[in-house]
Amino acid sequence: KPPPTVPLPLEKLDPQTPMMKLWLLAHNRQSRLEEHLQRLKELEEFANFDFNIWRKKYMQWISHLKSRILDVFRSIDRDQDGRITHKEFIDSVLASKFPTNSLEMTAVANIFDVNGDGYIDYYEFVSALHPSRDPYRKTIDTDQINEE
């Protein structure tokens, strides 16, 4: 009885024929083109990015899940030290299937991190999602009207 063979990905196979080589080259090129197209779509979407719209959609999404902001923050803050890295925040939101992309999330993480220390603490998290609850922020009439 011959030993079972482990199938290798096509990229790992040694091409036997010129046609196989050509097919592999075309397949690799198509993959790279699809990645570039996805990146261009993200850049196009990001050109129209508005944090206030993103924030409102995220708050609606949290509300739809019947979650509290504290619960969302705690689920991201796995070591429970009261702060999360930009990467933890971005990865968590992207993994949650909230409709956004990595470019938007990088911008959002930078907006959330008010003091620029590379971490988002709970205070920064809440004040970014509820600007009206930030005692140090001057209220702008349009923001106050929109919040009401």
XYZ file of N, CA and C in Angstrom:
444
model
N 0.859 -1.178 0.000
C 0.000 0.000 0.000
C 0.903 1.238 0.000
N 0.747 2.152 -0.981
C 1.602 3.345 -1.036
C 1.199 4.334 0.052
N 2.181 5.081 0.555
C 1.860 6.083 1.594
C 0.978 7.180 1.002
N 0.107 7.744 1.834
C -0.766 8.815 1.322
C 0.068 10.033 0.930
N -0.317 10.652 -0.138
C 0.398 11.843 -0.602
C -0.297 13.087 -0.081
N 0.506 14.029 0.287
C -0.019 15.305 0.766
C -0.070 16.250 -0.426
N -1.255 16.762 -0.762
C -1.328 17.670 -1.916
C -0.596 18.975 -1.618
N 0.150 19.445 -2.585
C 0.880 20.700 -2.456
C 0.117 21.809 -3.156
N 0.217 23.027 -2.657
C -0.382 24.144 -3.398
C 0.280 24.248 -4.767
N -0.470 24.756 -5.731
C 0.041 24.844 -7.098
C 1.350 25.611 -7.178
N 1.511 26.626 -6.335
C 2.725 27.431 -6.375
C 3.959 26.630 -5.959
N 3.763 25.556 -5.181
C 4.881 24.753 -4.686
C 5.295 23.660 -5.675
N 4.442 23.359 -6.635
C 4.766 22.317 -7.604
C 5.840 22.787 -8.568
N 6.686 21.879 -8.955
C 7.699 22.187 -9.963
C 7.028 22.076 -11.326
N 6.960 23.154 -12.077
C 6.263 23.102 -13.359
C 6.948 22.114 -14.308
N 6.170 21.238 -14.878
C 6.686 20.208 -15.771
C 6.727 20.665 -17.221
N 5.844 21.555 -17.559
C 5.749 21.956 -18.964
C 5.756 23.470 -19.074
N 6.090 23.971 -20.247
C 6.017 25.425 -20.442
C 4.606 25.974 -20.223
N 3.594 25.189 -20.564
C 2.210 25.649 -20.357
C 1.899 25.803 -18.866
N 2.417 24.873 -18.071
C 2.207 24.960 -16.627
C 2.902 26.200 -16.075
N 4.118 26.479 -16.556
C 4.835 27.681 -16.136
C 4.044 28.932 -16.502
N 3.530 28.949 -17.710
C 2.746 30.090 -18.171
C 1.494 30.268 -17.317
N 0.826 29.157 -17.013
C -0.387 29.229 -16.202
C -0.068 29.767 -14.809
N 1.017 29.292 -14.210
C 1.405 29.769 -12.879
C 1.735 31.258 -12.894
N 2.442 31.707 -13.927
C 2.744 33.132 -14.047
C 1.467 33.958 -14.165
N 0.535 33.481 -14.989
C -0.734 34.195 -15.165
C -1.533 34.208 -13.863
N -1.531 33.088 -13.169
C -2.260 32.995 -11.899
C -1.676 33.963 -10.859
N -0.366 34.007 -10.761
C 0.291 34.924 -9.819
C 0.015 36.377 -10.181
N 0.067 36.680 -11.463
C -0.203 38.050 -11.913
C -1.641 38.447 -11.600
N -2.573 37.533 -11.839
C -3.976 37.826 -11.546
C -4.168 38.094 -10.050
N -3.515 37.324 -9.218
C -3.622 37.537 -7.766
C -3.098 38.916 -7.374
N -1.951 39.298 -7.941
C -1.387 40.619 -7.637
C -2.296 41.737 -8.133
N -2.874 41.559 -9.328
C -3.784 42.573 -9.871
C -5.029 42.722 -9.003
N -5.563 41.605 -8.516
C -6.739 41.661 -7.642
C -6.413 42.379 -6.332
N -5.222 42.138 -5.789
C -4.803 42.834 -4.569
C -4.691 44.335 -4.811
N -4.104 44.711 -5.943
C -3.972 46.132 -6.278
C -5.335 46.775 -6.499
N -6.239 46.061 -7.141
C -7.588 46.584 -7.365
C -8.303 46.814 -6.034
N -8.159 45.873 -5.121
C -8.766 46.031 -3.799
C -8.185 47.248 -3.088
N -6.892 47.428 -3.195
C -6.226 48.584 -2.570
C -6.732 49.894 -3.176
N -6.900 49.921 -4.496
C -7.424 51.123 -5.157
C -8.852 51.426 -4.719
N -9.663 50.383 -4.561
C -11.039 50.584 -4.087
C -11.036 51.185 -2.681
N -10.152 50.670 -1.827
C -10.051 51.207 -0.469
C -9.607 52.664 -0.490
N -8.641 52.991 -1.341
C -8.180 54.381 -1.451
C -9.294 55.294 -1.938
N -10.079 54.814 -2.894
C -11.194 55.603 -3.421
C -12.242 55.854 -2.334
N -12.562 54.812 -1.576
C -13.516 54.972 -0.476
C -12.964 55.918 0.587
N -11.670 55.818 0.848
C -11.046 56.632 1.886
C -11.017 58.112 1.512
N -11.000 58.414 0.227
C -10.984 59.814 -0.219
C -12.218 60.558 0.284
N -13.312 59.848 0.484
C -14.559 60.456 0.961
C -14.813 60.160 2.438
N -13.785 59.748 3.166
C -13.963 59.346 4.560
C -14.337 60.532 5.438
N -15.359 60.336 6.259
C -15.812 61.338 7.220
C -15.934 60.637 8.570
N -15.125 61.046 9.536
C -15.123 60.375 10.831
C -16.480 60.444 11.514
N -17.174 61.568 11.409
C -18.477 61.683 12.070
C -19.471 60.664 11.531
N -19.444 60.438 10.232
C -20.327 59.423 9.645
C -19.904 58.039 10.129
N -18.587 57.779 10.128
C -18.086 56.487 10.608
C -18.506 56.263 12.061
N -18.325 57.288 12.888
C -18.664 57.182 14.314
C -20.139 56.849 14.510
N -21.010 57.539 13.773
C -22.450 57.288 13.910
C -22.808 55.871 13.479
N -22.216 55.404 12.385
C -22.469 54.032 11.929
C -21.965 53.018 12.954
N -20.799 53.284 13.532
C -20.241 52.363 14.524
C -21.120 52.327 15.774
N -21.598 53.477 16.195
C -22.481 53.521 17.364
C -23.791 52.782 17.087
N -24.334 52.940 15.887
C -25.550 52.205 15.523
C -25.279 50.706 15.511
N -24.120 50.335 15.004
C -23.752 48.926 14.930
C -23.622 48.335 16.338
N -22.974 49.083 17.245
C -22.847 48.631 18.635
C -24.234 48.488 19.260
N -25.087 49.468 19.006
C -26.443 49.441 19.552
C -27.226 48.247 19.010
N -27.058 47.969 17.723
C -27.750 46.840 17.095
C -27.326 45.513 17.731
N -26.074 45.436 18.151
C -25.569 44.227 18.806
C -25.992 44.147 20.272
N -26.686 45.178 20.731
C -27.130 45.255 22.129
C -25.933 45.262 23.086
N -24.866 45.924 22.655
C -23.659 46.016 23.478
C -23.525 47.415 24.059
N -22.712 47.514 25.086
C -22.358 48.811 25.643
C -20.937 49.135 25.212
N -20.606 50.417 25.220
C -19.258 50.829 24.834
C -18.232 50.176 25.755
N -18.537 50.106 27.038
C -17.629 49.473 27.992
C -17.371 48.015 27.612
N -18.428 47.295 27.218
C -18.272 45.893 26.822
C -17.392 45.757 25.584
N -17.588 46.656 24.627
C -16.777 46.622 23.405
C -15.316 46.870 23.758
N -15.065 47.884 24.580
C -13.683 48.194 24.963
C -13.054 47.020 25.704
N -13.785 46.436 26.641
C -13.238 45.314 27.417
C -12.946 44.103 26.533
N -13.771 43.889 25.507
C -13.524 42.748 24.622
C -12.243 42.939 23.812
N -11.892 44.191 23.532
C -10.651 44.477 22.804
C -9.458 44.445 23.759
N -9.660 44.949 24.975
C -8.596 45.056 25.982
C -8.436 43.718 26.705
N -7.783 42.784 26.054
C -7.684 41.420 26.578
C -6.894 41.329 27.890
N -5.867 42.171 28.049
C -5.093 42.104 29.292
C -5.686 42.988 30.392
N -6.786 43.666 30.080
C -7.536 44.466 31.058
C -6.672 45.503 31.768
N -5.788 46.165 31.012
C -4.968 47.219 31.617
C -5.538 48.612 31.358
N -6.704 48.679 30.734
C -7.362 49.965 30.528
C -6.926 50.707 29.287
N -6.110 50.058 28.467
C -5.693 50.692 27.222
C -5.462 49.621 26.161
N -5.620 50.037 24.901
C -5.435 49.113 23.787
C -4.508 49.762 22.765
N -3.758 48.936 22.068
C -2.882 49.463 21.027
C -3.711 49.757 19.780
N -3.137 50.544 18.896
C -3.812 50.810 17.623
C -4.088 49.492 16.909
N -3.094 48.599 16.903
C -3.234 47.322 16.200
C -4.358 46.484 16.797
N -4.433 46.411 18.113
C -5.512 45.652 18.758
C -6.869 46.211 18.350
N -6.988 47.528 18.356
C -8.240 48.180 18.001
C -8.607 47.896 16.549
N -7.657 48.120 15.647
C -7.909 47.923 14.217
C -8.263 46.469 13.932
N -7.464 45.544 14.438
C -7.714 44.121 14.192
C -9.065 43.684 14.739
N -9.424 44.183 15.901
C -10.694 43.807 16.515
C -11.882 44.300 15.697
N -11.840 45.546 15.265
C -12.959 46.090 14.487
C -13.051 45.392 13.135
N -11.922 45.156 12.493
C -11.948 44.459 11.205
C -12.467 43.029 11.363
N -12.076 42.349 12.430
C -12.529 40.978 12.672
C -14.008 40.919 13.037
N -14.551 42.017 13.533
C -15.952 42.041 13.961
C -16.926 42.114 12.800
N -16.417 42.283 11.599
C -17.227 42.383 10.381
C -17.975 43.704 10.270
N -17.571 44.701 11.064
C -18.119 46.041 10.870
C -17.648 46.517 9.502
N -18.540 47.117 8.685
C -18.162 47.493 7.315
C -17.194 48.675 7.264
N -15.923 48.369 7.250
C -14.860 49.365 7.168
C -13.651 48.704 6.537
N -12.566 49.424 6.408
C -11.348 48.828 5.852
C -10.139 49.307 6.653
N -8.982 48.768 6.325
C -7.789 49.053 7.126
C -7.340 50.507 7.025
N -7.541 51.146 5.879
C -7.180 52.566 5.760
C -8.032 53.423 6.690
N -9.341 53.192 6.656
C -10.230 53.942 7.551
C -9.871 53.680 9.004
N -9.608 52.424 9.329
C -9.328 52.081 10.718
C -8.023 52.698 11.215
N -7.047 52.838 10.351
C -5.809 53.510 10.751
C -6.095 54.970 11.084
N -6.906 55.620 10.249
C -7.278 57.013 10.510
C -8.095 57.116 11.796
N -9.031 56.190 11.992
C -9.874 56.201 13.190
C -9.018 56.002 14.442
N -8.084 55.068 14.397
C -7.215 54.827 15.560
C -6.417 56.078 15.901
N -5.943 56.780 14.892
C -5.200 58.023 15.143
C -6.098 59.101 15.738
N -7.354 59.153 15.322
C -8.306 60.122 15.884
C -8.620 59.766 17.336
N -8.827 58.475 17.609
C -9.133 58.039 18.970
C -7.979 58.349 19.922
N -6.743 58.152 19.466
C -5.552 58.333 20.310
C -5.216 59.821 20.401
N -5.941 60.530 21.245
C -5.836 61.986 21.345
C -4.437 62.431 21.764
N -3.842 61.758 22.737
C -2.532 62.193 23.229
C -1.365 61.628 22.415
N -1.639 60.790 21.435
C -0.606 60.303 20.529
C 0.421 59.374 21.146
N 0.051 58.666 22.215
C 1.015 57.771 22.864
C 1.028 56.358 22.274
N 0.227 56.129 21.243
C 0.183 54.807 20.620
C -0.838 53.880 21.244
N -1.506 54.353 22.283
C -2.528 53.568 22.967
C -3.835 54.355 23.001
N -4.929 53.618 23.031
C -6.246 54.223 23.195
C -6.749 53.765 24.553
N -6.876 54.706 25.481
C -7.404 54.321 26.788
C -8.931 54.448 26.762
N -9.551 53.986 27.828
C -11.013 53.974 27.857
C -11.586 55.384 27.716
N -10.957 56.356 28.361
C -11.428 57.740 28.269
C -11.397 58.217 26.815
N -10.292 57.961 26.122
C -10.182 58.374 24.716
C -11.222 57.657 23.863
N -11.446 56.385 24.156
C -12.418 55.579 23.413
C -13.818 56.175 23.535
N -14.212 56.467 24.766
C -15.552 57.020 25.002
C -15.679 58.426 24.435
N -14.678 59.262 24.644
C -14.784 60.647 24.174
C -14.784 60.725 22.652
N -14.163 59.768 21.972
C -14.202 59.757 20.506
C -15.574 59.319 20.002
N -16.194 58.388 20.711
C -17.508 57.897 20.283
C -18.643 58.799 20.750
N -18.457 59.472 21.870
C -19.449 60.414 22.410
C -18.765 61.750 22.657
N -18.553 62.559 21.622
C -17.835 63.828 21.818
C -18.489 64.733 22.859
N -19.790 64.634 23.018
C -20.479 65.502 23.973
C -20.138 65.145 25.419
N -19.575 63.969 25.653
C -19.215 63.558 27.014
C -17.787 63.922 27.386
N -17.081 64.589 26.493
C -15.697 64.985 26.756
C -15.693 66.365 27.409
N -15.376 66.464 28.700
C -15.445 67.756 29.386
C -14.399 68.754 28.909
N -13.328 68.284 28.278
C -12.266 69.185 27.830
C -12.500 69.714 26.423
N -13.513 69.180 25.754
C -13.773 69.569 24.374
C -14.759 70.724 24.358
N -14.447 71.740 23.578
C -15.396 72.835 23.416
C -16.517 72.342 22.509
N -17.737 72.547 22.939
C -18.844 72.074 22.114
C -19.091 73.037 20.973
N -19.271 72.467 19.844
C -19.613 73.229 18.654
C -21.119 73.081 18.477
N -21.791 74.168 18.137
C -23.243 74.149 18.045
C -23.758 73.039 17.136
N -23.132 72.840 15.984
C -23.624 71.812 15.066
C -23.481 70.425 15.664
N -22.385 70.175 16.393
C -22.216 68.877 17.040
C -23.289 68.665 18.100
N -23.560 69.717 18.868
C -24.550 69.593 19.924
C -25.932 69.342 19.329
N -26.259 70.014 18.249
C -27.546 69.805 17.589
C -27.628 68.384 17.050
N -26.550 67.911 16.420
C -26.543 66.554 15.872
C -26.660 65.505 16.961
N -26.042 65.738 18.119
C -26.111 64.782 19.212
C -27.524 64.694 19.784
N -28.243 65.822 19.764
C -29.601 65.837 20.311
C -30.531 65.266 19.295
